[in-house]
Coordinates of C-alpha atoms in Angstrom, one line a residue:
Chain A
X1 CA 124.1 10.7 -15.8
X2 CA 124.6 7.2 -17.5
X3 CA 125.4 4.0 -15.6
X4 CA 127.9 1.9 -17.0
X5 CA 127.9 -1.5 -15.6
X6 CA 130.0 -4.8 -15.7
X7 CA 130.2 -6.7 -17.9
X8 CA 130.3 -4.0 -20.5
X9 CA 129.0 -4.3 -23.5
X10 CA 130.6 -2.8 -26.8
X11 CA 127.5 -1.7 -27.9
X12 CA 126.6 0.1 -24.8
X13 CA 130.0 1.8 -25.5
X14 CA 129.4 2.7 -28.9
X15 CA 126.0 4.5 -27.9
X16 CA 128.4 6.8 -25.3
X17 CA 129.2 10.5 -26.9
X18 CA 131.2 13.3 -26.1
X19 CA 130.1 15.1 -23.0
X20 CA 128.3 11.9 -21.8
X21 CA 128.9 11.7 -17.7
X22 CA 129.0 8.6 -16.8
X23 CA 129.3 6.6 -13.9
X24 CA 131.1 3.1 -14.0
X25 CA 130.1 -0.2 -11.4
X26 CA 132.2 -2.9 -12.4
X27 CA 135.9 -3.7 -12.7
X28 CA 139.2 -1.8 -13.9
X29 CA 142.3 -3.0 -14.4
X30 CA 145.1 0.0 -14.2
X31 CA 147.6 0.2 -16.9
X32 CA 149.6 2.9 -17.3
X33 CA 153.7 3.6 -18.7
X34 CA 155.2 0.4 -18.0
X35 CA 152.5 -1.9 -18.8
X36 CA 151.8 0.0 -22.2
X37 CA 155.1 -0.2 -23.1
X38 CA 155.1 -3.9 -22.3
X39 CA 152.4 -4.8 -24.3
X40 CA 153.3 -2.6 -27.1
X41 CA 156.6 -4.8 -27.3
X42 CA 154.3 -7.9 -27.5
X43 CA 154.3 -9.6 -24.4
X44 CA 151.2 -11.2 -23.4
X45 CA 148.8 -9.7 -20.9
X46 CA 148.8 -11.3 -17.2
X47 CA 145.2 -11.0 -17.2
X48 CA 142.6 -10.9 -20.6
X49 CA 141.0 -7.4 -21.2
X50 CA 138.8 -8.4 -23.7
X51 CA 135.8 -6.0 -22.7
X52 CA 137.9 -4.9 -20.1
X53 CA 138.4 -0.9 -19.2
X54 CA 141.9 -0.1 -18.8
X55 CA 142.4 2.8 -16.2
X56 CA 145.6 5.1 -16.7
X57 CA 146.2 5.6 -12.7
X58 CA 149.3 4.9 -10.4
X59 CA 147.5 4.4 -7.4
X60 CA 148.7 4.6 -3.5
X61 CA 148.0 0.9 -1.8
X62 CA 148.2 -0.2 1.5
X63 CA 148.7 -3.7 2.5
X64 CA 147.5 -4.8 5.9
X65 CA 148.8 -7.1 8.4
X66 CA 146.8 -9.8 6.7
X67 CA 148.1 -9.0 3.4
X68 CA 144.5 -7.7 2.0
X69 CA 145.4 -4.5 -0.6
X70 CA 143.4 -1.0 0.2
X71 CA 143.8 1.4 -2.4
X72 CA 144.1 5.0 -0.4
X73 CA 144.3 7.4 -3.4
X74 CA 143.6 6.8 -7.1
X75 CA 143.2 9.5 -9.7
X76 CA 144.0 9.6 -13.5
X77 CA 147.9 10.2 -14.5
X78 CA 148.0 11.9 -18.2
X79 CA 147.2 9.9 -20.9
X80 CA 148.9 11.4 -24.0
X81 CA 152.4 9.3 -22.8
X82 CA 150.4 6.3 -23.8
X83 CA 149.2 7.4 -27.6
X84 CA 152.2 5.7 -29.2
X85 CA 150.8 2.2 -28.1
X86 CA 147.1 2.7 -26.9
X87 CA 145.8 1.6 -30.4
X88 CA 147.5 -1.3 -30.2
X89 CA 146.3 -2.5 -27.1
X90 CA 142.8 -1.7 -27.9
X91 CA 143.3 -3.9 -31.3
X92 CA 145.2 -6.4 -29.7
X93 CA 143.5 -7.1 -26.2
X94 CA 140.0 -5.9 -27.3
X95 CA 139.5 -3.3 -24.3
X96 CA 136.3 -1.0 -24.8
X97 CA 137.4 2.1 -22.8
X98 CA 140.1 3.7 -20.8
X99 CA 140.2 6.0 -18.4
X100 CA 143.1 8.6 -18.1
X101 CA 143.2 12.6 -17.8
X102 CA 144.1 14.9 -20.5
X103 CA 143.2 12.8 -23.8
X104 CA 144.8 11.6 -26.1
X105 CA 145.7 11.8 -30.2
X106 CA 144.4 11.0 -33.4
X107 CA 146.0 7.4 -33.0
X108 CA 143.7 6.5 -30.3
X109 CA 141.0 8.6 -31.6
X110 CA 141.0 6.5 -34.7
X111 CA 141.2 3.4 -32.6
X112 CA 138.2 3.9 -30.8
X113 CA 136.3 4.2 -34.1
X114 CA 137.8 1.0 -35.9
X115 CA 137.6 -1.0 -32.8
X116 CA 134.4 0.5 -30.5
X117 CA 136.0 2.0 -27.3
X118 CA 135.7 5.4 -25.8
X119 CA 138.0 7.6 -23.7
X120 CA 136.7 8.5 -20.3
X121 CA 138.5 11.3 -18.4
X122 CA 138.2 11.3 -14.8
X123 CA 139.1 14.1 -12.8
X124 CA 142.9 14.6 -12.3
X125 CA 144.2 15.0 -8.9
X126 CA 141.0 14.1 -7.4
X127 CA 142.8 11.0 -5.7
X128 CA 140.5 10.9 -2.7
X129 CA 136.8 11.4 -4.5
X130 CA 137.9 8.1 -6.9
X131 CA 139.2 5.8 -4.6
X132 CA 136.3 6.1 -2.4
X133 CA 134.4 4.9 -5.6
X134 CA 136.9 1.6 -5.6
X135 CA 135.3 -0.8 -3.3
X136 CA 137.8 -3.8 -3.7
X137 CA 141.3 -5.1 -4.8
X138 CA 141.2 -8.6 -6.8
X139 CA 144.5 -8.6 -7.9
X140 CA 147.7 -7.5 -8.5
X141 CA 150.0 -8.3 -11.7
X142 CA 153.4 -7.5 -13.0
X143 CA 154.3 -6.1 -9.5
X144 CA 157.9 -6.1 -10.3
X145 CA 157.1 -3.0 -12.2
X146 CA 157.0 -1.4 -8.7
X147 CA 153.6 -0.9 -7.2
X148 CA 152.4 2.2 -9.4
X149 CA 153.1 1.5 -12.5
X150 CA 151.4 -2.9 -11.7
X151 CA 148.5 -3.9 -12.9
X152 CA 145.7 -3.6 -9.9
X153 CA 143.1 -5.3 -10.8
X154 CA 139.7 -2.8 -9.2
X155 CA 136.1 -3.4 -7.8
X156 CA 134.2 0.3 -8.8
X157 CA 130.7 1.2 -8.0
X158 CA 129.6 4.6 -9.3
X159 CA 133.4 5.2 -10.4
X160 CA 132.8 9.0 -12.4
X161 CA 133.9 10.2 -15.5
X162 CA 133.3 12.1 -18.1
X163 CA 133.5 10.7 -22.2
X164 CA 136.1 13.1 -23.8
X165 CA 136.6 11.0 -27.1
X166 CA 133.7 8.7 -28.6
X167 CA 133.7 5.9 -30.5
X168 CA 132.4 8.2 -33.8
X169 CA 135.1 10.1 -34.3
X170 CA 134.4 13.0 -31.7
X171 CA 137.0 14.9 -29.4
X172 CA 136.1 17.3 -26.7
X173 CA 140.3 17.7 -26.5
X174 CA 140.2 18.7 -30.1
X175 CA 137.7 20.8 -29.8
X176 CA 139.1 22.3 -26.9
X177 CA 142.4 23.0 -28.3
X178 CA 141.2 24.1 -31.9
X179 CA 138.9 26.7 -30.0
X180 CA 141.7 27.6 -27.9
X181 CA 144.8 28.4 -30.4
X182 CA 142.0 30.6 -32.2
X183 CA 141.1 32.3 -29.6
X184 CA 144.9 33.0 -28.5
X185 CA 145.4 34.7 -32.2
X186 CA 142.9 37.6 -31.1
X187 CA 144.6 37.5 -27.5
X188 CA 148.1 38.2 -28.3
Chain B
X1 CA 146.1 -12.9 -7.0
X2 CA 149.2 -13.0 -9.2
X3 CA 152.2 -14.9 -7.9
X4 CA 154.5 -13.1 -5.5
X5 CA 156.9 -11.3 -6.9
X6 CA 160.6 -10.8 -5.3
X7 CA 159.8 -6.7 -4.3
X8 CA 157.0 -6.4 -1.7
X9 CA 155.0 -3.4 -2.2
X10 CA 154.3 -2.1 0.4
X11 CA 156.6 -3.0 3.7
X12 CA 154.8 -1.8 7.2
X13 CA 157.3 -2.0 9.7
X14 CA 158.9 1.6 10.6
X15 CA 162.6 1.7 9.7
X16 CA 163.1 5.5 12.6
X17 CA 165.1 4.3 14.8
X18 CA 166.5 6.9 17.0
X19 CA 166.2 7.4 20.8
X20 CA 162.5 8.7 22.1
X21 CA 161.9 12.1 22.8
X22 CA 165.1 13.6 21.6
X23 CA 165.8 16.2 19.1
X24 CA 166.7 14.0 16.7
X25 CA 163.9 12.0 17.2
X26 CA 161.7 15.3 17.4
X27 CA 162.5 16.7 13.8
X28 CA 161.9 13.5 12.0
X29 CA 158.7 13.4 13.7
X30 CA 157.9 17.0 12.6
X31 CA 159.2 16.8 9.2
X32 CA 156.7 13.7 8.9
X33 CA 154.1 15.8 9.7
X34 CA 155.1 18.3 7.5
X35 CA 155.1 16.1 4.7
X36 CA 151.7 14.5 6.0
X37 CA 150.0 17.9 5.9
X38 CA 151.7 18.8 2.7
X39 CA 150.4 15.7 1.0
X40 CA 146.9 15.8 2.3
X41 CA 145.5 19.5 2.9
X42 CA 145.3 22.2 0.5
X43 CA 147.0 25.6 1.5
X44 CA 144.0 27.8 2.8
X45 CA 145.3 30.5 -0.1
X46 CA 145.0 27.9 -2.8
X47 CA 141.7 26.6 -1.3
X48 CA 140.0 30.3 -1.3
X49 CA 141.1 30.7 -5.1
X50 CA 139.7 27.0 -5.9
X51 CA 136.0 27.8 -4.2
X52 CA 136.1 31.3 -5.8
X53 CA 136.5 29.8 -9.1
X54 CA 133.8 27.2 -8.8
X55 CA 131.4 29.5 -8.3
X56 CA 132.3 30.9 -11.7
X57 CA 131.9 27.9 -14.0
X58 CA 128.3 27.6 -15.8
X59 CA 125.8 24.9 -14.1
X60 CA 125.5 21.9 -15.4
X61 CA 128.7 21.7 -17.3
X62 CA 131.3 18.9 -17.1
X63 CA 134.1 22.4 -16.1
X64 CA 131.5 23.0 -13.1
X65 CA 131.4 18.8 -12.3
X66 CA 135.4 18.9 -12.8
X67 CA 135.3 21.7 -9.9
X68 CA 132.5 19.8 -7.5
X69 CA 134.8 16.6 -7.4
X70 CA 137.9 18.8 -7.3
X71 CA 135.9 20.6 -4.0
X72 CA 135.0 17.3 -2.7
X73 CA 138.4 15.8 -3.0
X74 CA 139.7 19.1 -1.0
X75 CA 137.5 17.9 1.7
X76 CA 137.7 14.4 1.9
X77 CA 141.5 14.1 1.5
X78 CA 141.6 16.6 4.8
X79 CA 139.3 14.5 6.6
X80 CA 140.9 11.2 6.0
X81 CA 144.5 12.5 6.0
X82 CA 145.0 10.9 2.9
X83 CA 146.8 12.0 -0.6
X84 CA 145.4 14.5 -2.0
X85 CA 146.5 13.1 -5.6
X86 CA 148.1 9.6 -5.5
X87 CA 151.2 11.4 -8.1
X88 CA 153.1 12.6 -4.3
X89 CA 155.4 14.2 -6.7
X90 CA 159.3 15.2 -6.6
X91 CA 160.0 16.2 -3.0
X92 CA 161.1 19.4 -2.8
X93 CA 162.5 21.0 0.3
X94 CA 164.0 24.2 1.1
X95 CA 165.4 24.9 4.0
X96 CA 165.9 28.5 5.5
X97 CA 168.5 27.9 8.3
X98 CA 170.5 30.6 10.7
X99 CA 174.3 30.8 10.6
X100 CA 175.9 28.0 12.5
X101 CA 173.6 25.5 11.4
X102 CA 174.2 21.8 10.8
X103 CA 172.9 20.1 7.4
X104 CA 175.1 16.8 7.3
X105 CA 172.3 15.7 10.4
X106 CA 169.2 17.2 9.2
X107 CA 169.6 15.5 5.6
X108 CA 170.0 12.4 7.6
X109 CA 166.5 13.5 9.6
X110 CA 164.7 13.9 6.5
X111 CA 165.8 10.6 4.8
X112 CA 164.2 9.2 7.4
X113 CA 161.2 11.0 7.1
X114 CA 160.5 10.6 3.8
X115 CA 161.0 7.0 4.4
X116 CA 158.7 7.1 7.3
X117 CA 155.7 9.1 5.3
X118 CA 156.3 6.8 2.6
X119 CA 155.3 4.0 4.5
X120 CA 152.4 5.9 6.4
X121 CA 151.1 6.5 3.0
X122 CA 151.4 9.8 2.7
X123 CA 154.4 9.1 -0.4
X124 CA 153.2 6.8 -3.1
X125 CA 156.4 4.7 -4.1
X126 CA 157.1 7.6 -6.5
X127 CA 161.1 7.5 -7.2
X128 CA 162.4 5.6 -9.9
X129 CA 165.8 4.7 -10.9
X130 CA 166.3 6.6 -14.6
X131 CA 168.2 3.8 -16.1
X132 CA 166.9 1.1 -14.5
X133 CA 163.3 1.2 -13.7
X134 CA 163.8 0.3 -10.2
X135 CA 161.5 1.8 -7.8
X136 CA 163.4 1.0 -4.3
X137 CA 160.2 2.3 -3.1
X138 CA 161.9 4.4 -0.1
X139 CA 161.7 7.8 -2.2
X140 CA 164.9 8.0 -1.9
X141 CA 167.8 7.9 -4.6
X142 CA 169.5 9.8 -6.7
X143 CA 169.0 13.1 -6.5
X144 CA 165.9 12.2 -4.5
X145 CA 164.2 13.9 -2.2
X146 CA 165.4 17.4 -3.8
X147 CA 167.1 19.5 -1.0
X148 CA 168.2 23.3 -0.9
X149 CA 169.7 25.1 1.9
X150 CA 170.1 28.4 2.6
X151 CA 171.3 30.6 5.2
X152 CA 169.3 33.7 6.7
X153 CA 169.6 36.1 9.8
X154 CA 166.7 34.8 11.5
X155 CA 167.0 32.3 14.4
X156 CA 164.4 30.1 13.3
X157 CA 164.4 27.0 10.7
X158 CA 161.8 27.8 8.2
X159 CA 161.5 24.5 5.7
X160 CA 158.9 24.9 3.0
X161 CA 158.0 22.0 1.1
X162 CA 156.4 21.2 -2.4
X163 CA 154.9 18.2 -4.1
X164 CA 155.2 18.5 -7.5
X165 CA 153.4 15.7 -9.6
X166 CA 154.4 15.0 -12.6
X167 CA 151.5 15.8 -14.5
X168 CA 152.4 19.4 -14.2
X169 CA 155.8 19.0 -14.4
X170 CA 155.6 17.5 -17.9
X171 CA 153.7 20.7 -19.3
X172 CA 156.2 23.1 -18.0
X173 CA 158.7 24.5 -19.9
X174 CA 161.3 27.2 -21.4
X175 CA 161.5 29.4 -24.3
X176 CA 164.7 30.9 -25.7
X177 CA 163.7 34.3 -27.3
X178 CA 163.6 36.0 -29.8
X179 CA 160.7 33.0 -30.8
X180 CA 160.1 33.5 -34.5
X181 CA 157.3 31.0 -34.5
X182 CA 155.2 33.3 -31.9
X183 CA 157.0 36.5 -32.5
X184 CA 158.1 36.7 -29.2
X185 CA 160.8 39.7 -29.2
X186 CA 162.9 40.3 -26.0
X187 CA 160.7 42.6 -23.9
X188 CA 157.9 41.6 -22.0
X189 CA 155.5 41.6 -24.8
X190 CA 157.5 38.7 -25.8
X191 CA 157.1 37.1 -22.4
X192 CA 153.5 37.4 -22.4
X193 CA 153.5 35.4 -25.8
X194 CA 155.4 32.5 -24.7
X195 CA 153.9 31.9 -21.2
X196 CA 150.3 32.3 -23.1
X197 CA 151.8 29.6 -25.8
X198 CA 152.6 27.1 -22.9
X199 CA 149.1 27.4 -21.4
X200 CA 147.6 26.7 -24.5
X201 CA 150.2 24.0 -25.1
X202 CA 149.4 22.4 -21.5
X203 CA 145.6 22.6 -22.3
X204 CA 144.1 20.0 -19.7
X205 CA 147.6 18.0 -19.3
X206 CA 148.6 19.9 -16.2
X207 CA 145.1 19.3 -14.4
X208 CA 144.2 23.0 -14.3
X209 CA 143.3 25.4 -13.0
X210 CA 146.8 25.6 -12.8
X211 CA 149.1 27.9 -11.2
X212 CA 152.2 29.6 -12.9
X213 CA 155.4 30.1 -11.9
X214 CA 157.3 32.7 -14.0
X215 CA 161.3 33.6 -14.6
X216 CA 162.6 35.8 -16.5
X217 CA 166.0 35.9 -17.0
X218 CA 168.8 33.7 -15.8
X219 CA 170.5 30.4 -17.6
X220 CA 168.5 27.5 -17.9
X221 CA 169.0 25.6 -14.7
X222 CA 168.8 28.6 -12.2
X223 CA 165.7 30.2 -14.4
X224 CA 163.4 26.9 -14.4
X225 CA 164.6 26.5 -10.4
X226 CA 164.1 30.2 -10.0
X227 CA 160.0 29.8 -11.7
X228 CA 159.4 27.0 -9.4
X229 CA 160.3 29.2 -6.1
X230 CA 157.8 31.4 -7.2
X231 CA 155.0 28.9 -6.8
X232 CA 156.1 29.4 -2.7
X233 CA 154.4 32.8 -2.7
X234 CA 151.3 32.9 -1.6
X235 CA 148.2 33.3 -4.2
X236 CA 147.7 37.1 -4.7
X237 CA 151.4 38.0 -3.9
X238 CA 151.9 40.7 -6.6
X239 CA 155.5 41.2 -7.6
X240 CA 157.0 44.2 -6.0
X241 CA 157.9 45.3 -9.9
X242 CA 154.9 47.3 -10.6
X243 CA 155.6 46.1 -14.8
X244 CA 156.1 42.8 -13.7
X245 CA 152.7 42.9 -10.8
X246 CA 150.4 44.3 -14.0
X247 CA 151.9 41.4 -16.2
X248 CA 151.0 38.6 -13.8
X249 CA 147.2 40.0 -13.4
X250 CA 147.0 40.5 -17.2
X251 CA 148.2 37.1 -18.1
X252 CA 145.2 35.2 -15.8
X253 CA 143.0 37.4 -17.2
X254 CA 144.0 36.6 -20.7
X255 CA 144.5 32.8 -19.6
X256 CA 140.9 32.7 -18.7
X257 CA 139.5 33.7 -22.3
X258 CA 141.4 31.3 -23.9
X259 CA 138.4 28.7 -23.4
X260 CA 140.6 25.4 -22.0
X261 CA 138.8 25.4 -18.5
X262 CA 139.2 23.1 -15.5
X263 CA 140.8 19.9 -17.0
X264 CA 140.9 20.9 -20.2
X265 CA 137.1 20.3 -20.7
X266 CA 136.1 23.9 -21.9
X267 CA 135.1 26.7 -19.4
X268 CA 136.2 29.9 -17.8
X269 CA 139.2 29.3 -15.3
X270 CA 142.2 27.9 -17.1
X271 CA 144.6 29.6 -14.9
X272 CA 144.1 30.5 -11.0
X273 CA 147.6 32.4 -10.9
X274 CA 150.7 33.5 -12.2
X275 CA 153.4 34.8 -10.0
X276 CA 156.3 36.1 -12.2
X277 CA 159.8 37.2 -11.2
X278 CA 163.6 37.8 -13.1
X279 CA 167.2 36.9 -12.9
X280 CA 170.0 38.6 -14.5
X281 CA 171.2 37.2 -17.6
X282 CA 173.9 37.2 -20.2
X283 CA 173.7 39.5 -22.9
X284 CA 173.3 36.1 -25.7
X285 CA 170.2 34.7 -23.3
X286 CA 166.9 36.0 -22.5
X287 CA 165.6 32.6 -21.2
X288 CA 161.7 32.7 -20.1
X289 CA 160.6 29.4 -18.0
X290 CA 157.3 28.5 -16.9
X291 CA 156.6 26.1 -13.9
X292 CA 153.0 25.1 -13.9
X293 CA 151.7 23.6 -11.0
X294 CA 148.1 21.4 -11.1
X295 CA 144.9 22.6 -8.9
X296 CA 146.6 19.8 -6.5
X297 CA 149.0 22.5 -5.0
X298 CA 150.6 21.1 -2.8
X299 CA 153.4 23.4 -0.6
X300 CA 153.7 23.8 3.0
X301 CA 156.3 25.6 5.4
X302 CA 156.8 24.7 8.9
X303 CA 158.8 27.2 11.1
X304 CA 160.7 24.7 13.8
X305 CA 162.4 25.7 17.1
X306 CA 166.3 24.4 16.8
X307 CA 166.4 23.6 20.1
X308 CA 163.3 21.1 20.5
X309 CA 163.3 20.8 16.9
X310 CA 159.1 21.1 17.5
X311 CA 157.0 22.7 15.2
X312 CA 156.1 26.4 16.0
X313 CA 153.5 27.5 13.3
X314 CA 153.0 26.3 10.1
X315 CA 153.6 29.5 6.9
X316 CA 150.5 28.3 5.0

């Protein structure tokens, strides 16, 4: 298991392979369909990612009676809806990671090697297991987006996932699918 | 904190307001706990078929980590009655009703339940207006919750419910065959093909180990509803067509060569079940659709007396 901890460091990231479990202390900021989208068209962040981990996740959030934000459940929503602009916003805003489930495409894969940012998959559905691992919420932007798809800005300690696509070019979700479709020609 | 914006997120202050302690009153409560259970505690059938296939995935891999935190999330989500994924999904209710029975008022009931789970937490925000963006964030709108009625001899009101994320959603899908591409004729050799090409199609997208729900047969709309019914049998429900029982065990078992594993990471279980059934169809069709629903399986049934409108067992 390898600790990942704020503020990251892009050549920490860089040494991070395929397979690598790692567990993250530090902040996220979640970005998923809306936010992609408006970045893509060239809006300006609310917030700067530079060396920030963007985390694909629509999370459930609670607001008390004193306003403060608890984030109830919190795991990964797919990542492939964000290929068309995920290499953008790595080139643009400089982030060194994101978190999502499923991978991602060559776009992104090729993004990660020019720029020096990995993809970490955390565990899909596991809502309860990751937002235990979220200790704090510092911030909320573009909320008009409607609370899932905002930007919630995350204190993590121990937050786990798993690297699925390095910065060198590697793809566990390449793999697994090359490996797969050959296996379904002897199956069927 | 960013400046506030003109939606608040999340609102607190209940919006039931019907008189204590009568039936009306009485079935919103129960259909919030139907939807609180639904959200937060995995169907003892799918929970057996999760623990069995942990035990099956090599030590030391990321498939067997996947399956620890998917184990662990079981748990925890029961024990702090919270989301078991924070995608709630499209609310899907189907009601089983006897003759005589009144919808007009029990739509009403469950407007206000959703509402009311919403606000507990148990709903994220999770319906959006198509054209606009806007997430009212009631769950309701437009075709929002998704309600079916129908009529049996029984006394009793049987309403099952499903959360379908859309994770899963998004990975199933429908073939029109003959399929050239996968040489899938119109028998169920050709079924086999497809369903087998949308499993390795949904590779880790659909947070497996999924489950599948199979038609065959039908037009597009009824076929695709039809596959979705069939995830409210229970896991290890053979079809009472013995072709069609022998097709469902063959596919997992073919499913689970195929290498994709829990989330897509590599491993042994892809696919935890597939529960297949038909419609009739016209002689130019022979539609196969595949609903494939994530680990997350989230479907509950709550038989309710009419009277008190208070739940009497749950069918889970």
């Amino acid at each position: 298991m390898i600790e990942l901890k704020y503020p990251f460091s892009r050549d920490e990231v860089r040494k991070l392979k395929v397979g690598d479990m790692v567990l993250i202390t530090g902040k996220l900021f979640t970005g998923r369909d809306a936010v992609h989208k408006y970045l893509h068209e060239g809006h300006p962040s609310p917030v700067n990612l530079k060396d920030q981990i963007i985390y694909h996740c629509g999370p459930v959030v609670m607001k008390d009676k004193h306003g403060k934000y608890t984030v109830t459940a919190a795991g990964p929503t797919t990542s492939i809806r964000e290929e068309p602009y995920q290499w953008q916003v790595m080139r643009d805003h400089g982030i060194v990671g994101v978190i999502g489930k499923g991978g991602m495409g060559p776009k992104t894969l090729e993004a990660c090697k020019q720029y020096g940012a990995v993809y970490f998959h955390a565990i899909g559905g596991a809502a309860q297991v990751l937002a235990e691992r979220i200790t704090s919420v510092d911030g909320v932007y573009l909320e008009e987006f409607g609370s899932p798809e905002a930007i919630w800005e995350l204190s993590v300690d121990k937050f786990p996932v798993v690297v699925t696509m390095d910065s060198h070019g590697g793809s566990l979700h390449k793999e697994v699918e090359e490996a797969s479709k050959e296996n379904l020609k002897h199956l069927v | 904190m960013a400046k506030k914006t003109k939606k608040k997120v999340v609102k607190k202050k209940s919006t039931v307001k019907t008189k204590k302690g009568s039936p009306d009153q009485q079935a919103i409560e129960t259909l919030v706990e139907l939807i609180r259970v639904t959200s937060t505690v995995i169907p003892a059938d799918v929970d057996r078929a999760i623990e069995k296939a942990k035990g099956v995935e090599k030590p030391n891999t990321t498939a067997a980590y996947a399956m620890n935190i998917i184990s662990d999330n079981i748990g925890l989500a029961k024990t702090k009655s919270q989301p078991l994924c924070q995608d709630t999904g499209t609310v899907v209710f189907y009601i089983y009703h006897p003759p005589g029975f009144h919808q007009t008022p029990f739509i009403k009931q469950i407007h206000k339940a959703v509402t009311a789970a919403t606000k507990k937490g148990y709903l994220r925000e999770n319906s959006v207006n198509s054209l606009t963006g806007e997430n009212a964030g009631t769950n309701l709108g437009a075709g929002h919750p998704s309600i079916h009625f129908v009529e049996h001899s029984a006394k009793t009101l049987e309403v099952k419910l499903m959360l379908k994320g859309g994770g899963c959603e998004n990975v199933s899908t429908q073939y029109s065959l003959p399929d050239t591409g996968l040489s899938a004729g119109r028998d169920l050799d050709g079924v086999r093909k497809v369903v087998l090409d949308a499993v390795v199609k949904a590779q880790g997208k659909g947070c497996g180990p999924g489950v599948l729900g199979v038609c065959i047969g039908g037009d597009r709309a009824d076929s695709h509803a039809h596959a979705k019914k069939q995830l409210f049998r229970k896991m290890g429900e053979r079809s009472k067509i013995k072709e069609l029982a022998a097709l469902e065990v063959e596919i997992v078992e073919t499913c689970n060569k195929l290498g994709i594993g829990p989330m897509g990471f590599g491993g042994t279980t892809t696919i935890l079940e597939c529960l297949m059934d038909h419609r009739n169809r016209v002689p130019a069709s022979f539609i196969v659709s595949v609903s494939y629903m994530c680990w997350a399986f989230r479907r509950q049934g709550a038989v309710i007396d009419t009277k008190t409108m208070k739940l009497k067992k749950w069918l889970y």
